[in-house]
């Protein structure tokens, strides 16, 4: 069985595989020798996947299409996961992990399991020596998350609890992350969840600034400090090779035609090839940039 926090080389029966078609289209499957994946790029019997290495390219039954068989990772899972709620994406997840100082061995409390994208990222970061307690008030989503995390072999380091933390509290100690409709209501309970004599960190996820204001007020009233709110905006860049003239061509004043070459592998220059090399790698930002996802509010609490 494949694990999100550990890498394996070969695909076996029962493994999770992320079938990659393009950057925005990834289909998650569990390999079953009796099943066949049918998509717009063709039909792919699972029996052909068994024994292949993760990362392999596989052709359709009729040879008219192909896909890649990728090992599951939290980054890919945020794209492939069936959305049961709004999810956190990689830019926000990475920044939260940095600001909360998550590392192997950390004990983390997450309120609002939702679709489980962030839960998978936390599980990989804290590794086998840490533990994640994640709370979900919606019974169906909690049950689905339990089955999903068990299927991904994460049950030993992740515990999913069906509970409304705004009313019933956490009853645990660790680092807190809150993704709730009203995160300010969970702040009093969160302040009780931190270990004594150790400074703890909290992060709340809010889509609108009005929620941020109410959350910041609640943090201040419950003796949190170092309160800050940050918005993460990411811009994608594309890279390609552009042909360039050598120095002698420029000195001679010869007419030059510029050409962009896509799809070629980038090659390392050997000694003495700088002047003779006819292309350079250039990058350009995407014309479309993903907009606002959320406001991330961080704070520190010390429980004397």
PDB file of C-alpha atoms in Angstrom:
ATOM      1  CA  UNK A   1       0.000   0.000   0.000  1.00  0.00           C
ATOM      2  CA  UNK A   2       1.436   3.380  -1.028  1.00  0.00           C
ATOM      3  CA  UNK A   3       2.020   6.022   1.637  1.00  0.00           C
ATOM      4  CA  UNK A   4       1.892   9.792   1.337  1.00  0.00           C
ATOM      5  CA  UNK A   5       4.754  10.279   3.789  1.00  0.00           C
ATOM      6  CA  UNK A   6       6.988   7.501   2.434  1.00  0.00           C
ATOM      7  CA  UNK A   7       8.050   6.752  -1.130  1.00  0.00           C
ATOM      8  CA  UNK A   8       7.896   3.333  -2.787  1.00  0.00           C
ATOM      9  CA  UNK A   9       9.253   2.440  -6.208  1.00  0.00           C
ATOM     10  CA  UNK A  10       6.877  -0.052  -7.800  1.00  0.00           C
ATOM     11  CA  UNK A  11       3.086  -0.067  -8.159  1.00  0.00           C
ATOM     12  CA  UNK A  12       1.255  -2.965  -6.544  1.00  0.00           C
ATOM     13  CA  UNK A  13      -2.330  -4.121  -6.140  1.00  0.00           C
ATOM     14  CA  UNK A  14      -4.199  -1.804  -3.759  1.00  0.00           C
ATOM     15  CA  UNK A  15      -1.821   1.149  -4.195  1.00  0.00           C
ATOM     16  CA  UNK A  16      -2.996   4.701  -4.671  1.00  0.00           C
ATOM     17  CA  UNK A  17      -1.914   6.083  -8.047  1.00  0.00           C
ATOM     18  CA  UNK A  18      -2.401   9.600  -9.368  1.00  0.00           C
ATOM     19  CA  UNK A  19      -3.020   9.382 -13.110  1.00  0.00           C
ATOM     20  CA  UNK A  20      -1.541  12.558 -14.600  1.00  0.00           C
ATOM     21  CA  UNK A  21      -2.978  13.886 -17.868  1.00  0.00           C
ATOM     22  CA  UNK A  22      -1.912  17.538 -17.600  1.00  0.00           C
ATOM     23  CA  UNK A  23      -1.188  20.122 -14.912  1.00  0.00           C
ATOM     24  CA  UNK A  24      -4.858  20.723 -14.205  1.00  0.00           C
ATOM     25  CA  UNK A  25      -6.183  17.195 -14.706  1.00  0.00           C
ATOM     26  CA  UNK A  26      -5.158  14.413 -12.318  1.00  0.00           C
ATOM     27  CA  UNK A  27      -7.328  11.380 -11.560  1.00  0.00           C
ATOM     28  CA  UNK A  28      -6.793   9.450  -8.289  1.00  0.00           C
ATOM     29  CA  UNK A  29      -7.308   5.685  -8.447  1.00  0.00           C
ATOM     30  CA  UNK A  30      -6.661   2.638  -6.266  1.00  0.00           C
ATOM     31  CA  UNK A  31      -5.154  -0.133  -8.367  1.00  0.00           C
ATOM     32  CA  UNK A  32      -7.469  -3.122  -8.775  1.00  0.00           C
ATOM     33  CA  UNK A  33      -6.590  -5.763 -11.355  1.00  0.00           C
ATOM     34  CA  UNK A  34     -10.277  -6.201 -12.251  1.00  0.00           C
ATOM     35  CA  UNK A  35     -10.836  -2.540 -13.114  1.00  0.00           C
ATOM     36  CA  UNK A  36     -10.098  -0.317 -16.101  1.00  0.00           C
ATOM     37  CA  UNK A  37      -9.685   3.472 -16.125  1.00  0.00           C
ATOM     38  CA  UNK A  38     -11.706   5.049 -18.932  1.00  0.00           C
ATOM     39  CA  UNK A  39     -10.935   8.703 -19.681  1.00  0.00           C
ATOM     40  CA  UNK A  40     -10.845  10.981 -22.731  1.00  0.00           C
ATOM     41  CA  UNK A  41      -7.259   9.866 -23.439  1.00  0.00           C
ATOM     42  CA  UNK A  42      -8.272   6.221 -23.775  1.00  0.00           C
ATOM     43  CA  UNK A  43      -8.717   3.083 -21.708  1.00  0.00           C
ATOM     44  CA  UNK A  44      -6.086   1.917 -19.208  1.00  0.00           C
ATOM     45  CA  UNK A  45      -6.501  -1.526 -17.589  1.00  0.00           C
ATOM     46  CA  UNK A  46      -5.130  -1.580 -14.057  1.00  0.00           C
ATOM     47  CA  UNK A  47      -3.357  -4.876 -14.796  1.00  0.00           C
ATOM     48  CA  UNK A  48      -0.941  -2.970 -17.061  1.00  0.00           C
ATOM     49  CA  UNK A  49      -0.014  -0.668 -14.162  1.00  0.00           C
ATOM     50  CA  UNK A  50       0.935  -3.384 -11.688  1.00  0.00           C
ATOM     51  CA  UNK A  51       4.712  -3.840 -11.547  1.00  0.00           C
ATOM     52  CA  UNK A  52       5.538  -0.537 -13.238  1.00  0.00           C
ATOM     53  CA  UNK A  53       7.627   2.116 -11.524  1.00  0.00           C
ATOM     54  CA  UNK A  54       5.906   5.233 -10.235  1.00  0.00           C
ATOM     55  CA  UNK A  55       6.472   7.968 -12.800  1.00  0.00           C
ATOM     56  CA  UNK A  56       6.109   5.613 -15.763  1.00  0.00           C
ATOM     57  CA  UNK A  57       4.336   6.640 -18.933  1.00  0.00           C
ATOM     58  CA  UNK A  58       1.662   4.184 -20.071  1.00  0.00           C
ATOM     59  CA  UNK A  59      -0.150   4.003 -23.407  1.00  0.00           C
ATOM     60  CA  UNK A  60      -3.869   3.432 -23.783  1.00  0.00           C
ATOM     61  CA  UNK A  61      -5.164   0.059 -24.946  1.00  0.00           C
ATOM     62  CA  UNK A  62      -5.424   1.312 -28.538  1.00  0.00           C
ATOM     63  CA  UNK A  63      -2.131   3.219 -28.409  1.00  0.00           C
ATOM     64  CA  UNK A  64      -3.714   6.577 -29.218  1.00  0.00           C
ATOM     65  CA  UNK A  65      -3.095   8.287 -25.887  1.00  0.00           C
ATOM     66  CA  UNK A  66      -0.866   8.156 -22.832  1.00  0.00           C
ATOM     67  CA  UNK A  67      -0.786   9.200 -19.182  1.00  0.00           C
ATOM     68  CA  UNK A  68       1.760   9.223 -16.354  1.00  0.00           C
ATOM     69  CA  UNK A  69       1.415   7.119 -13.197  1.00  0.00           C
ATOM     70  CA  UNK A  70       2.568   9.313 -10.298  1.00  0.00           C
ATOM     71  CA  UNK A  71       3.262   8.544  -6.666  1.00  0.00           C
ATOM     72  CA  UNK A  72       0.829  10.362  -4.350  1.00  0.00           C
ATOM     73  CA  UNK A  73       2.163  13.506  -2.691  1.00  0.00           C
ATOM     74  CA  UNK A  74       0.314  16.211  -0.733  1.00  0.00           C
ATOM     75  CA  UNK A  75       1.020  18.734  -3.511  1.00  0.00           C
ATOM     76  CA  UNK A  76      -0.566  16.540  -6.187  1.00  0.00           C
ATOM     77  CA  UNK A  77      -3.371  15.521  -3.848  1.00  0.00           C
ATOM     78  CA  UNK A  78      -4.525  19.130  -3.487  1.00  0.00           C
ATOM     79  CA  UNK A  79      -5.188  19.062  -7.240  1.00  0.00           C
ATOM     80  CA  UNK A  80      -6.683  15.560  -7.409  1.00  0.00           C
ATOM     81  CA  UNK A  81      -8.678  15.423  -4.152  1.00  0.00           C
ATOM     82  CA  UNK A  82     -12.483  15.297  -4.495  1.00  0.00           C
ATOM     83  CA  UNK A  83     -13.587  18.629  -3.017  1.00  0.00           C
ATOM     84  CA  UNK A  84     -15.989  18.201  -0.116  1.00  0.00           C
ATOM     85  CA  UNK A  85     -15.274  21.753   1.076  1.00  0.00           C
ATOM     86  CA  UNK A  86     -13.018  24.653   0.167  1.00  0.00           C
ATOM     87  CA  UNK A  87      -9.417  23.457   0.465  1.00  0.00           C
ATOM     88  CA  UNK A  88      -6.007  24.917   1.175  1.00  0.00           C
ATOM     89  CA  UNK A  89      -3.618  24.955  -1.773  1.00  0.00           C
ATOM     90  CA  UNK A  90       0.151  24.496  -1.818  1.00  0.00           C
ATOM     91  CA  UNK A  91       1.200  28.192  -1.437  1.00  0.00           C
ATOM     92  CA  UNK A  92      -0.949  28.581   1.698  1.00  0.00           C
ATOM     93  CA  UNK A  93      -0.019  25.133   3.048  1.00  0.00           C
ATOM     94  CA  UNK A  94       3.721  25.739   2.697  1.00  0.00           C
ATOM     95  CA  UNK A  95       3.517  29.159   4.326  1.00  0.00           C
ATOM     96  CA  UNK A  96       1.439  27.859   7.246  1.00  0.00           C
ATOM     97  CA  UNK A  97       3.916  25.015   7.789  1.00  0.00           C
ATOM     98  CA  UNK A  98       6.740  27.576   7.893  1.00  0.00           C
ATOM     99  CA  UNK A  99       5.051  30.010  10.260  1.00  0.00           C
ATOM    100  CA  UNK A 100       3.884  27.270  12.636  1.00  0.00           C
ATOM    101  CA  UNK A 101       7.374  25.743  12.568  1.00  0.00           C
ATOM    102  CA  UNK A 102       5.993  22.281  11.761  1.00  0.00           C
ATOM    103  CA  UNK A 103       8.644  19.554  11.709  1.00  0.00           C
ATOM    104  CA  UNK A 104       9.073  15.826  12.399  1.00  0.00           C
ATOM    105  CA  UNK A 105       7.782  15.092  15.888  1.00  0.00           C
ATOM    106  CA  UNK A 106       5.319  17.990  16.079  1.00  0.00           C
ATOM    107  CA  UNK A 107       1.910  17.419  17.655  1.00  0.00           C
ATOM    108  CA  UNK A 108      -0.690  19.379  15.682  1.00  0.00           C
ATOM    109  CA  UNK A 109      -4.378  20.134  16.249  1.00  0.00           C
ATOM    110  CA  UNK A 110      -6.417  20.910  13.139  1.00  0.00           C
ATOM    111  CA  UNK A 111     -10.004  22.118  13.377  1.00  0.00           C
ATOM    112  CA  UNK A 112     -11.961  21.719  10.164  1.00  0.00           C
ATOM    113  CA  UNK A 113     -10.716  18.580   8.384  1.00  0.00           C
ATOM    114  CA  UNK A 114     -12.832  19.321   5.305  1.00  0.00           C
ATOM    115  CA  UNK A 115     -11.463  17.583   2.213  1.00  0.00           C
ATOM    116  CA  UNK A 116      -8.267  16.576   4.019  1.00  0.00           C
ATOM    117  CA  UNK A 117      -5.751  18.306   1.727  1.00  0.00           C
ATOM    118  CA  UNK A 118      -3.957  20.050   4.589  1.00  0.00           C
ATOM    119  CA  UNK A 119      -4.168  16.927   6.767  1.00  0.00           C
ATOM    120  CA  UNK A 120      -2.086  15.007   4.226  1.00  0.00           C
ATOM    121  CA  UNK A 121       0.513  17.789   4.083  1.00  0.00           C
ATOM    122  CA  UNK A 122       0.784  17.921   7.876  1.00  0.00           C
ATOM    123  CA  UNK A 123       1.122  14.126   8.076  1.00  0.00           C
ATOM    124  CA  UNK A 124       4.108  14.146   5.748  1.00  0.00           C
ATOM    125  CA  UNK A 125       5.771  17.040   7.591  1.00  0.00           C
ATOM    126  CA  UNK A 126       5.416  15.639  11.117  1.00  0.00           C
ATOM    127  CA  UNK A 127       6.431  12.158   9.887  1.00  0.00           C
ATOM    128  CA  UNK A 128       6.126   8.966  11.947  1.00  0.00           C
ATOM    129  CA  UNK A 129       7.383  10.655  15.122  1.00  0.00           C
ATOM    130  CA  UNK A 130       4.606  13.291  15.209  1.00  0.00           C
ATOM    131  CA  UNK A 131       0.838  13.179  15.486  1.00  0.00           C
ATOM    132  CA  UNK A 132      -2.120  15.070  14.044  1.00  0.00           C
ATOM    133  CA  UNK A 133      -5.478  15.440  15.802  1.00  0.00           C
ATOM    134  CA  UNK A 134      -7.977  16.744  13.265  1.00  0.00           C
ATOM    135  CA  UNK A 135     -11.563  17.721  14.149  1.00  0.00           C
ATOM    136  CA  UNK A 136     -14.572  17.895  11.841  1.00  0.00           C
ATOM    137  CA  UNK A 137     -18.076  18.895  12.990  1.00  0.00           C
ATOM    138  CA  UNK A 138     -19.815  17.395   9.922  1.00  0.00           C
ATOM    139  CA  UNK A 139     -20.391  13.645  10.530  1.00  0.00           C
ATOM    140  CA  UNK A 140     -20.347  12.560   6.883  1.00  0.00           C
ATOM    141  CA  UNK A 141     -17.115  14.459   6.137  1.00  0.00           C
ATOM    142  CA  UNK A 142     -15.479  13.078   9.284  1.00  0.00           C
ATOM    143  CA  UNK A 143     -16.385   9.494   8.349  1.00  0.00           C
ATOM    144  CA  UNK A 144     -15.146   9.999   4.790  1.00  0.00           C
ATOM    145  CA  UNK A 145     -11.858  11.465   6.039  1.00  0.00           C
ATOM    146  CA  UNK A 146     -11.319   8.480   8.356  1.00  0.00           C
ATOM    147  CA  UNK A 147     -11.736   6.018   5.471  1.00  0.00           C
ATOM    148  CA  UNK A 148      -9.533   8.085   3.165  1.00  0.00           C
ATOM    149  CA  UNK A 149      -6.673   8.449   5.646  1.00  0.00           C
ATOM    150  CA  UNK A 150      -6.818   4.742   6.466  1.00  0.00           C
ATOM    151  CA  UNK A 151      -6.645   3.947   2.741  1.00  0.00           C
ATOM    152  CA  UNK A 152      -3.551   6.160   2.532  1.00  0.00           C
ATOM    153  CA  UNK A 153      -1.943   4.316   5.465  1.00  0.00           C
ATOM    154  CA  UNK A 154      -1.895   7.394   7.715  1.00  0.00           C
ATOM    155  CA  UNK A 155      -4.081   6.158  10.566  1.00  0.00           C
ATOM    156  CA  UNK A 156      -1.047   5.638  12.840  1.00  0.00           C
ATOM    157  CA  UNK A 157      -0.196   9.353  12.855  1.00  0.00           C
ATOM    158  CA  UNK A 158      -3.594  10.988  12.200  1.00  0.00           C
ATOM    159  CA  UNK A 159      -6.696  10.822  14.398  1.00  0.00           C
ATOM    160  CA  UNK A 160      -9.964  12.171  12.960  1.00  0.00           C
ATOM    161  CA  UNK A 161     -12.521  13.242  15.592  1.00  0.00           C
ATOM    162  CA  UNK A 162     -16.144  14.166  14.946  1.00  0.00           C
ATOM    163  CA  UNK A 163     -16.665  17.169  17.239  1.00  0.00           C
ATOM    164  CA  UNK A 164     -17.761  20.791  17.162  1.00  0.00           C
ATOM    165  CA  UNK A 165     -14.714  22.439  18.724  1.00  0.00           C
ATOM    166  CA  UNK A 166     -16.476  25.812  18.926  1.00  0.00           C
ATOM    167  CA  UNK A 167     -18.890  24.330  21.491  1.00  0.00           C
ATOM    168  CA  UNK A 168     -17.012  21.383  22.973  1.00  0.00           C
ATOM    169  CA  UNK A 169     -13.382  22.525  22.761  1.00  0.00           C
ATOM    170  CA  UNK A 170     -10.316  20.474  21.860  1.00  0.00           C
ATOM    171  CA  UNK A 171      -9.269  18.772  25.073  1.00  0.00           C
ATOM    172  CA  UNK A 172      -5.740  18.370  23.661  1.00  0.00           C
ATOM    173  CA  UNK A 173      -2.343  20.055  23.619  1.00  0.00           C
ATOM    174  CA  UNK A 174      -0.241  21.118  20.624  1.00  0.00           C
ATOM    175  CA  UNK A 175      -0.110  23.571  17.748  1.00  0.00           C
ATOM    176  CA  UNK A 176      -3.503  24.748  16.501  1.00  0.00           C
ATOM    177  CA  UNK A 177      -4.814  25.446  13.012  1.00  0.00           C
ATOM    178  CA  UNK A 178      -8.416  26.599  12.551  1.00  0.00           C
ATOM    179  CA  UNK A 179     -10.361  26.482   9.307  1.00  0.00           C
ATOM    180  CA  UNK A 180     -13.912  27.114  10.509  1.00  0.00           C
ATOM    181  CA  UNK A 181     -16.927  29.196   9.475  1.00  0.00           C
ATOM    182  CA  UNK A 182     -16.406  31.280  12.645  1.00  0.00           C
ATOM    183  CA  UNK A 183     -12.810  30.741  13.846  1.00  0.00           C
ATOM    184  CA  UNK A 184     -13.097  33.426  16.533  1.00  0.00           C
ATOM    185  CA  UNK A 185     -15.521  31.174  18.429  1.00  0.00           C
ATOM    186  CA  UNK A 186     -12.810  28.517  18.817  1.00  0.00           C
ATOM    187  CA  UNK A 187     -10.122  30.876  20.159  1.00  0.00           C
ATOM    188  CA  UNK A 188     -11.021  30.448  23.890  1.00  0.00           C
ATOM    189  CA  UNK A 189     -10.807  26.655  23.502  1.00  0.00           C
ATOM    190  CA  UNK A 190      -7.598  26.938  21.505  1.00  0.00           C
ATOM    191  CA  UNK A 191      -5.874  28.863  24.296  1.00  0.00           C
ATOM    192  CA  UNK A 192      -6.492  25.882  26.603  1.00  0.00           C
ATOM    193  CA  UNK A 193      -5.002  23.427  24.111  1.00  0.00           C
ATOM    194  CA  UNK A 194      -1.391  24.614  24.406  1.00  0.00           C
ATOM    195  CA  UNK A 195       1.170  22.916  26.610  1.00  0.00           C
ATOM    196  CA  UNK A 196       2.168  24.705  29.773  1.00  0.00           C
ATOM    197  CA  UNK A 197       5.412  26.668  29.947  1.00  0.00           C
ATOM    198  CA  UNK A 198       5.847  26.412  26.152  1.00  0.00           C
ATOM    199  CA  UNK A 199       4.999  29.067  23.580  1.00  0.00           C
ATOM    200  CA  UNK A 200       2.536  27.720  21.033  1.00  0.00           C
ATOM    201  CA  UNK A 201       1.436  28.965  17.624  1.00  0.00           C
ATOM    202  CA  UNK A 202      -1.985  29.234  16.029  1.00  0.00           C
ATOM    203  CA  UNK A 203      -3.151  29.906  12.483  1.00  0.00           C
ATOM    204  CA  UNK A 204      -6.682  30.733  11.325  1.00  0.00           C
ATOM    205  CA  UNK A 205      -7.950  30.638   7.746  1.00  0.00           C
ATOM    206  CA  UNK A 206     -10.513  33.277   6.750  1.00  0.00           C
ATOM    207  CA  UNK A 207     -11.745  34.179   3.251  1.00  0.00           C
ATOM    208  CA  UNK A 208     -12.919  37.724   4.088  1.00  0.00           C
ATOM    209  CA  UNK A 209     -11.425  40.616   6.048  1.00  0.00           C
ATOM    210  CA  UNK A 210     -14.437  40.952   8.358  1.00  0.00           C
ATOM    211  CA  UNK A 211     -13.707  37.491   9.739  1.00  0.00           C
ATOM    212  CA  UNK A 212     -10.074  38.472  10.195  1.00  0.00           C
ATOM    213  CA  UNK A 213     -11.089  41.489  12.293  1.00  0.00           C
ATOM    214  CA  UNK A 214     -13.290  39.406  14.592  1.00  0.00           C
ATOM    215  CA  UNK A 215     -10.617  36.720  14.894  1.00  0.00           C
ATOM    216  CA  UNK A 216      -7.901  39.267  15.737  1.00  0.00           C
ATOM    217  CA  UNK A 217     -10.138  40.783  18.432  1.00  0.00           C
ATOM    218  CA  UNK A 218     -10.734  37.332  19.929  1.00  0.00           C
ATOM    219  CA  UNK A 219      -7.009  36.534  19.869  1.00  0.00           C
ATOM    220  CA  UNK A 220      -6.201  39.796  21.619  1.00  0.00           C
ATOM    221  CA  UNK A 221      -8.878  39.244  24.276  1.00  0.00           C
ATOM    222  CA  UNK A 222      -7.507  35.760  25.020  1.00  0.00           C
ATOM    223  CA  UNK A 223      -3.930  36.968  25.589  1.00  0.00           C
ATOM    224  CA  UNK A 224      -2.402  35.941  22.265  1.00  0.00           C
ATOM    225  CA  UNK A 225       0.416  38.136  20.971  1.00  0.00           C
ATOM    226  CA  UNK A 226       2.477  38.644  17.772  1.00  0.00           C
ATOM    227  CA  UNK A 227      -0.786  38.714  15.820  1.00  0.00           C
ATOM    228  CA  UNK A 228      -0.286  39.120  12.063  1.00  0.00           C
ATOM    229  CA  UNK A 229      -2.379  38.512   8.946  1.00  0.00           C
ATOM    230  CA  UNK A 230      -0.862  37.524   5.600  1.00  0.00           C
ATOM    231  CA  UNK A 231      -2.234  36.830   2.125  1.00  0.00           C
ATOM    232  CA  UNK A 232      -0.306  34.483  -0.201  1.00  0.00           C
ATOM    233  CA  UNK A 233      -0.506  35.187  -3.927  1.00  0.00           C
ATOM    234  CA  UNK A 234       1.425  32.948  -6.312  1.00  0.00           C
ATOM    235  CA  UNK A 235       2.399  33.558  -9.930  1.00  0.00           C
ATOM    236  CA  UNK A 236       3.381  30.748 -12.292  1.00  0.00           C
ATOM    237  CA  UNK A 237       6.340  31.100 -14.651  1.00  0.00           C
ATOM    238  CA  UNK A 238       6.924  29.169 -17.858  1.00  0.00           C
ATOM    239  CA  UNK A 239      10.394  28.386 -19.200  1.00  0.00           C
ATOM    240  CA  UNK A 240      11.624  27.784 -22.754  1.00  0.00           C
ATOM    241  CA  UNK A 241      14.792  27.935 -24.842  1.00  0.00           C
ATOM    242  CA  UNK A 242      15.361  31.006 -27.006  1.00  0.00           C
ATOM    243  CA  UNK A 243      17.941  30.803 -29.795  1.00  0.00           C
ATOM    244  CA  UNK A 244      20.604  33.475 -29.572  1.00  0.00           C
ATOM    245  CA  UNK A 245      23.398  34.481 -31.982  1.00  0.00           C
ATOM    246  CA  UNK A 246      27.034  34.046 -31.094  1.00  0.00           C
ATOM    247  CA  UNK A 247      29.280  37.053 -30.484  1.00  0.00           C
ATOM    248  CA  UNK A 248      30.886  36.970 -33.939  1.00  0.00           C
ATOM    249  CA  UNK A 249      27.491  37.189 -35.633  1.00  0.00           C
ATOM    250  CA  UNK A 250      26.666  40.315 -33.659  1.00  0.00           C
ATOM    251  CA  UNK A 251      30.100  41.885 -34.436  1.00  0.00           C
ATOM    252  CA  UNK A 252      29.602  41.245 -38.134  1.00  0.00           C
ATOM    253  CA  UNK A 253      26.174  42.857 -38.004  1.00  0.00           C
ATOM    254  CA  UNK A 254      24.544  39.853 -39.669  1.00  0.00           C
ATOM    255  CA  UNK A 255      20.759  39.640 -39.734  1.00  0.00           C
ATOM    256  CA  UNK A 256      19.497  37.441 -36.925  1.00  0.00           C
ATOM    257  CA  UNK A 257      16.247  35.518 -36.619  1.00  0.00           C
ATOM    258  CA  UNK A 258      15.065  34.752 -33.097  1.00  0.00           C
ATOM    259  CA  UNK A 259      13.229  31.511 -32.448  1.00  0.00           C
ATOM    260  CA  UNK A 260      11.632  29.972 -29.351  1.00  0.00           C
ATOM    261  CA  UNK A 261      12.032  26.228 -28.846  1.00  0.00           C
ATOM    262  CA  UNK A 262       9.636  24.424 -26.507  1.00  0.00           C
ATOM    263  CA  UNK A 263       9.833  20.931 -25.139  1.00  0.00           C
ATOM    264  CA  UNK A 264      13.608  20.390 -25.323  1.00  0.00           C
ATOM    265  CA  UNK A 265      15.578  19.254 -22.330  1.00  0.00           C
ATOM    266  CA  UNK A 266      17.803  21.844 -20.723  1.00  0.00           C
ATOM    267  CA  UNK A 267      21.454  21.044 -21.283  1.00  0.00           C
ATOM    268  CA  UNK A 268      24.398  22.031 -19.086  1.00  0.00           C
ATOM    269  CA  UNK A 269      27.067  24.022 -20.900  1.00  0.00           C
ATOM    270  CA  UNK A 270      30.514  22.481 -21.109  1.00  0.00           C
ATOM    271  CA  UNK A 271      33.697  24.534 -20.638  1.00  0.00           C
ATOM    272  CA  UNK A 272      34.354  26.773 -23.635  1.00  0.00           C
ATOM    273  CA  UNK A 273      30.861  26.467 -25.064  1.00  0.00           C
ATOM    274  CA  UNK A 274      29.507  29.793 -23.768  1.00  0.00           C
ATOM    275  CA  UNK A 275      30.146  31.755 -26.958  1.00  0.00           C
ATOM    276  CA  UNK A 276      29.127  29.000 -29.352  1.00  0.00           C
ATOM    277  CA  UNK A 277      25.904  27.977 -27.629  1.00  0.00           C
ATOM    278  CA  UNK A 278      22.934  29.040 -29.751  1.00  0.00           C
ATOM    279  CA  UNK A 279      20.153  29.115 -27.187  1.00  0.00           C
ATOM    280  CA  UNK A 280      19.486  30.255 -23.648  1.00  0.00           C
ATOM    281  CA  UNK A 281      16.818  29.368 -21.139  1.00  0.00           C
ATOM    282  CA  UNK A 282      14.365  32.204 -20.496  1.00  0.00           C
ATOM    283  CA  UNK A 283      11.258  32.462 -18.356  1.00  0.00           C
ATOM    284  CA  UNK A 284       8.140  34.569 -18.438  1.00  0.00           C
ATOM    285  CA  UNK A 285       5.245  35.028 -15.986  1.00  0.00           C
ATOM    286  CA  UNK A 286       1.827  33.647 -16.746  1.00  0.00           C
ATOM    287  CA  UNK A 287      -0.629  36.226 -18.070  1.00  0.00           C
ATOM    288  CA  UNK A 288      -3.240  34.941 -15.649  1.00  0.00           C
ATOM    289  CA  UNK A 289      -2.505  34.961 -11.914  1.00  0.00           C
ATOM    290  CA  UNK A 290      -4.571  33.104  -9.350  1.00  0.00           C
ATOM    291  CA  UNK A 291      -6.366  35.568  -7.140  1.00  0.00           C
ATOM    292  CA  UNK A 292      -7.339  35.699  -3.495  1.00  0.00           C
ATOM    293  CA  UNK A 293      -7.782  32.418  -1.623  1.00  0.00           C
ATOM    294  CA  UNK A 294      -7.721  33.423   2.030  1.00  0.00           C
ATOM    295  CA  UNK A 295      -6.255  35.530   4.789  1.00  0.00           C
ATOM    296  CA  UNK A 296      -3.945  33.641   7.148  1.00  0.00           C
ATOM    297  CA  UNK A 297      -3.838  35.027  10.676  1.00  0.00           C
ATOM    298  CA  UNK A 298      -1.015  33.860  12.958  1.00  0.00           C
ATOM    299  CA  UNK A 299      -0.514  34.412  16.667  1.00  0.00           C
ATOM    300  CA  UNK A 300       1.554  33.148  19.603  1.00  0.00           C
ATOM    301  CA  UNK A 301       0.329  32.040  23.015  1.00  0.00           C
ATOM    302  CA  UNK A 302       2.255  31.328  26.187  1.00  0.00           C
ATOM    303  CA  UNK A 303       0.595  29.165  28.819  1.00  0.00           C
ATOM    304  CA  UNK A 304       2.441  29.823  32.096  1.00  0.00           C
TER     305      UNK A 304
END
